[in-house]
GROMACS .gro file of C-alpha atoms in nm:
model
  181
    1UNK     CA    1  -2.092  -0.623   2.171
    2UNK     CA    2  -2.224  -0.351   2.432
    3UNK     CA    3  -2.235  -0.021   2.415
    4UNK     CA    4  -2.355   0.251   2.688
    5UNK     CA    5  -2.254   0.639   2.678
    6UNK     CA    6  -2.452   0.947   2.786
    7UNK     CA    7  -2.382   1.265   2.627
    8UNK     CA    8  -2.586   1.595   2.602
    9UNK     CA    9  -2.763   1.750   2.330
   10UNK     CA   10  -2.727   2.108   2.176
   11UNK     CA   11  -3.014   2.190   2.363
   12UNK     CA   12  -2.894   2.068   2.697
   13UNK     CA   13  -3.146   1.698   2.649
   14UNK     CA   14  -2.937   1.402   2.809
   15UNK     CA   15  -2.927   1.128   2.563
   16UNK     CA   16  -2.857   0.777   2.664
   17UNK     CA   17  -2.717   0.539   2.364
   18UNK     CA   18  -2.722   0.171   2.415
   19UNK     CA   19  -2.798  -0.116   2.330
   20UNK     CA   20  -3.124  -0.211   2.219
   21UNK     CA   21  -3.291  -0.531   2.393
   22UNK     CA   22  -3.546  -0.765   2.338
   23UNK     CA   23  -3.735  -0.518   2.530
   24UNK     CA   24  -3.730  -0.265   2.289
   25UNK     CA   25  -3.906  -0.437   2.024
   26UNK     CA   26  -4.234  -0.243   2.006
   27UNK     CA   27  -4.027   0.071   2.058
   28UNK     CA   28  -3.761   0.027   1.768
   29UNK     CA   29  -4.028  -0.108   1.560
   30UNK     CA   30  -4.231   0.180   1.620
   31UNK     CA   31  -3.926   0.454   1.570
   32UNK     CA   32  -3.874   0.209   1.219
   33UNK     CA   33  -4.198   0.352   1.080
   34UNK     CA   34  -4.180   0.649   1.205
   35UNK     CA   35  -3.873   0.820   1.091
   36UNK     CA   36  -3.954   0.583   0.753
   37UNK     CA   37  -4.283   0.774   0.719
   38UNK     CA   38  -4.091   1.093   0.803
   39UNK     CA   39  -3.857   1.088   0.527
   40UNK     CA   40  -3.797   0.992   0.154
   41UNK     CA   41  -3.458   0.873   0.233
   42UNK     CA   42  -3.459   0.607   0.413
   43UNK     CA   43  -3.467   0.258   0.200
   44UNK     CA   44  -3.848   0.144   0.283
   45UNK     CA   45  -4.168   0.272   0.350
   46UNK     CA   46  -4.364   0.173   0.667
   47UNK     CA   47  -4.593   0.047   0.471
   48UNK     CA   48  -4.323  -0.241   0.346
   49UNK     CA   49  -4.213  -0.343   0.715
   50UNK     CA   50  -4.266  -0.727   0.730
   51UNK     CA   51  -4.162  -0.743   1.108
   52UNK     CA   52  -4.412  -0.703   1.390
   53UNK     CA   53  -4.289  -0.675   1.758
   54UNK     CA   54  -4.221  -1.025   1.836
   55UNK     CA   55  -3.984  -1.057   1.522
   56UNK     CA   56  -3.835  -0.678   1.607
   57UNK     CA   57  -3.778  -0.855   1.990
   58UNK     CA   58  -3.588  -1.135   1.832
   59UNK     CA   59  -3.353  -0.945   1.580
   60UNK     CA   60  -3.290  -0.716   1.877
   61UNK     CA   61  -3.176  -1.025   2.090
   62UNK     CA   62  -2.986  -1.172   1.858
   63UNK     CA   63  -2.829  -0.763   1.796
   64UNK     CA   64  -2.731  -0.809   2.195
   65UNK     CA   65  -2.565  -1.085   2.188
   66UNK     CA   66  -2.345  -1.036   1.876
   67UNK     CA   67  -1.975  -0.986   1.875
   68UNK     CA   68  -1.926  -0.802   1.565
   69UNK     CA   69  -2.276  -0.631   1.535
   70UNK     CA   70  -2.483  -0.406   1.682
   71UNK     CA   71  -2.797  -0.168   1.722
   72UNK     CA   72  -2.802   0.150   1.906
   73UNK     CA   73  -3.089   0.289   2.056
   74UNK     CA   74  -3.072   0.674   2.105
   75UNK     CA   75  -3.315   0.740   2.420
   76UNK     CA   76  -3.442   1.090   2.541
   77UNK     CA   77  -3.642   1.105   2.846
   78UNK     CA   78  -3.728   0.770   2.816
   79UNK     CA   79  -3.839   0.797   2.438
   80UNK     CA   80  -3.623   0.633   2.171
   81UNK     CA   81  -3.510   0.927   1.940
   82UNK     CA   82  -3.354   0.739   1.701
   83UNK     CA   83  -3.134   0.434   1.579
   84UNK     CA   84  -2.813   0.299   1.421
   85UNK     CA   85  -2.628  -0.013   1.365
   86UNK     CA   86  -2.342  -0.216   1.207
   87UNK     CA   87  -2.401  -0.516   1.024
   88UNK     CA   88  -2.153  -0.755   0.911
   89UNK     CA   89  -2.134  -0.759   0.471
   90UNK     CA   90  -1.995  -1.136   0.500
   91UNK     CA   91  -1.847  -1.399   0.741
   92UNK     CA   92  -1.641  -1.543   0.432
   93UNK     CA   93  -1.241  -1.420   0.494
   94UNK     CA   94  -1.308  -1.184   0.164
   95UNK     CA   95  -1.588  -0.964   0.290
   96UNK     CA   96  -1.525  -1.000   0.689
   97UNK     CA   97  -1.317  -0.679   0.716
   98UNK     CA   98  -1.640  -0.483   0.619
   99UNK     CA   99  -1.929  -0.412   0.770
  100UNK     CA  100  -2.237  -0.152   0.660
  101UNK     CA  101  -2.402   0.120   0.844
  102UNK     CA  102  -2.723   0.251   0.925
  103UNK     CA  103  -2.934   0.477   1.070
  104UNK     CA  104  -3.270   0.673   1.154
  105UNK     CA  105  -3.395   0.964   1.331
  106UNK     CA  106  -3.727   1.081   1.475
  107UNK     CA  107  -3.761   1.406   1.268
  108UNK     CA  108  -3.834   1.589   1.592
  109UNK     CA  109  -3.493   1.533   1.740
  110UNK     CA  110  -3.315   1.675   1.401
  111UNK     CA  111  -3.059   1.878   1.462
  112UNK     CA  112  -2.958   1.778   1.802
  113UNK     CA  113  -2.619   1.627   1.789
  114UNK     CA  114  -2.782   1.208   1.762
  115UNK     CA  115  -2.728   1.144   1.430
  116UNK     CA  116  -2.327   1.200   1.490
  117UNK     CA  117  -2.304   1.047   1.809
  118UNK     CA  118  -2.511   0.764   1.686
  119UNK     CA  119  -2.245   0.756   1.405
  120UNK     CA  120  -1.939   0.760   1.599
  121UNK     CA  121  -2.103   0.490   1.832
  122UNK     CA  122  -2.105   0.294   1.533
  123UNK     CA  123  -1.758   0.409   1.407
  124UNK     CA  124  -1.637   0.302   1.774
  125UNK     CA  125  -1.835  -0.056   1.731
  126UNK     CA  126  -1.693  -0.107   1.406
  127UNK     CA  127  -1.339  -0.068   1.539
  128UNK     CA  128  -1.380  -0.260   1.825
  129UNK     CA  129  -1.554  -0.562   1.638
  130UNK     CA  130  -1.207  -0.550   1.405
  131UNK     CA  131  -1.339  -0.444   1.100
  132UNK     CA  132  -1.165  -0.195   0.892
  133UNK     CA  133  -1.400  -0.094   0.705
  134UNK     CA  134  -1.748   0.084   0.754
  135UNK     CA  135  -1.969   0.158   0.460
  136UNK     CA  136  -2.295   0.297   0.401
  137UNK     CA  137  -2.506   0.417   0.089
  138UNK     CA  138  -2.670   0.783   0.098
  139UNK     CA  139  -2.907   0.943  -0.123
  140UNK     CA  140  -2.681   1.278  -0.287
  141UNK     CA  141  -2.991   1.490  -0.212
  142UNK     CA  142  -2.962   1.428   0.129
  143UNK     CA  143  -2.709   1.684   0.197
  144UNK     CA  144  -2.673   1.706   0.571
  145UNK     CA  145  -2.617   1.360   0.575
  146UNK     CA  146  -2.369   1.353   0.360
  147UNK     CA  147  -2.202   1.631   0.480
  148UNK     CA  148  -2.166   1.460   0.832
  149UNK     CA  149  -2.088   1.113   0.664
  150UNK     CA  150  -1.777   1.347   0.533
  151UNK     CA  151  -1.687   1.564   0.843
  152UNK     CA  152  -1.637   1.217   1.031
  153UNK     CA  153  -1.412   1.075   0.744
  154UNK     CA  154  -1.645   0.902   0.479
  155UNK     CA  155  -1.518   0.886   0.149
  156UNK     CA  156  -1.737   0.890  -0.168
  157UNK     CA  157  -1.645   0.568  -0.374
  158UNK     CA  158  -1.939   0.531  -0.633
  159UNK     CA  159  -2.247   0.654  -0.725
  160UNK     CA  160  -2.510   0.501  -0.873
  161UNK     CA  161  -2.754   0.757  -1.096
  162UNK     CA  162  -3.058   0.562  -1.082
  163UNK     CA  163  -3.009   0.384  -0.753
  164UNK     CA  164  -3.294   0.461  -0.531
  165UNK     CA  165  -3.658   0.533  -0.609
  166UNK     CA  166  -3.911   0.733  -0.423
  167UNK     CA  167  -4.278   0.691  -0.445
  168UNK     CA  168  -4.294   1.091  -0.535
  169UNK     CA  169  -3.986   1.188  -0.665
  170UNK     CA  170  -3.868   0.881  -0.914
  171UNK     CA  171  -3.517   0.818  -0.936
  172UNK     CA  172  -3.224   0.939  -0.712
  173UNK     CA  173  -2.911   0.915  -0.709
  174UNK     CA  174  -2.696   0.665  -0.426
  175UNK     CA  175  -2.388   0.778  -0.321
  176UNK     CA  176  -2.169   0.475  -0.213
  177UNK     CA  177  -1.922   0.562   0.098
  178UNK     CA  178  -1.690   0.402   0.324
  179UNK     CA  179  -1.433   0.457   0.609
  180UNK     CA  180  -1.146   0.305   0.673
  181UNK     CA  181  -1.083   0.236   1.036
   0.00000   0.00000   0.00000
C-alpha cells in the first residue's frame, strides 16, 4: 500500500506524509521514544522498546510492501513529526474486515493539523485496503484525542475502567472506538 500527500499546517509548515522505508528506521525509532517519553498516553514507555534500528528497518520494510497495512511518516523540513498506521486484527475471514489504528506525535508539532491528517491518511488506507472497519483504543483523559477520534466519525463502543496504567497516575480508563468505513 503507498501513500504520498502534502498538505500545509496551521502555521503555514509543509508536511509531507508517506510512507515510511527501511530508511527510516533510526528516525521512526527515534520519534517512538520520543513522543513515548513525551506523554502518559501512549501504550509503552521508551524505556520498554525491544526494537533497535535494524529491527525498526525491517518492520518498516515489511510496512512498505504490505497490501492491507501501513505506516505513515509525517515529515517537516526533513524531520519526522510524527506517525500512524493500520494494522490488520486477523487474516482469519472473522476478523479480516477490521483493522486497528495508531498513532504518535512529537509534542512540539501539537496542534498543527498532523494528528488529523495522519488520521484520515489512515481512514483513506483503511478503505482502500477493504476493510470496513477501523478501531483504536484511547485513554478518556485524553480529551483532544478523543474529541478528534469523534469529529472524524469514531464511535465509543466500550470502556474499560481499569484498562491502562501509568507509572504516575495508576489506573485509567480505555475508551474502545471504531469507524465504520
Amino acid at each position: 500500500m503507498r501513500y504520498d500527500r502534502t498538505i500545509t499546517l496551521k502555521n503555514g509548515a509543509v508536511c509531507r506524509l508517506r510512507n515510511a522505508e527501511a530508511r527510516d528506521g533510526q528516525a521512526v525509532l527515534g520519534i517512538f521514544n520520543l513522543t513515548h517519553g513525551e506523554t502518559d498516553y501512549l501504550l509503552s514507555y521508551p524505556d520498554e522498546c525491544t526494537f533497535d534500528a535494524a529491527q525498526e528497518s525491517r518492520f518498516l520494510a515489511g510496512k512498505a510492501e504490505s497490501g492491507n497495512e501501513i505506516e505513515i511518516v509525517a515529515e517537516v523540513n526533513g524531520e519526522i513529526a510524527g506517525t500512524a498506521g493500520i494494522d490488520a486484527i486477523g487474516s482469519q475471514y472473522k476478523l479480516r474486515h477490521r483493522a486497528e489504528f495508531g498513532i504518535g506525535i512529537a509534542r512540539k508539532f501539537w496542534g498543527q493539523g498532523i494528528g488529523r491528517a495522519l488520521t484520515e491518511a489512515c481512514i483513506e488506507c483503511a478503505r482502500s485496503a477493504g476493510y470496513t472497519q477501523l478501531e483504536l483504543s484511547v485513554v478518556a483523559e485524553n480529551e483532544r484525542a478523543v474529541a478528534l477520534y469523534e469529529r472524524l466519525g469514531f464511535v465509543e463502543y466500550g470502556r474499560n475502567p481499569r484498562g491502562f496504567r501509568t507509572r504516575g497516575a495508576g489506573y485509567q480508563a480505555l475508551v474502545q472506538m471504531r469507524l465504520e468505513l
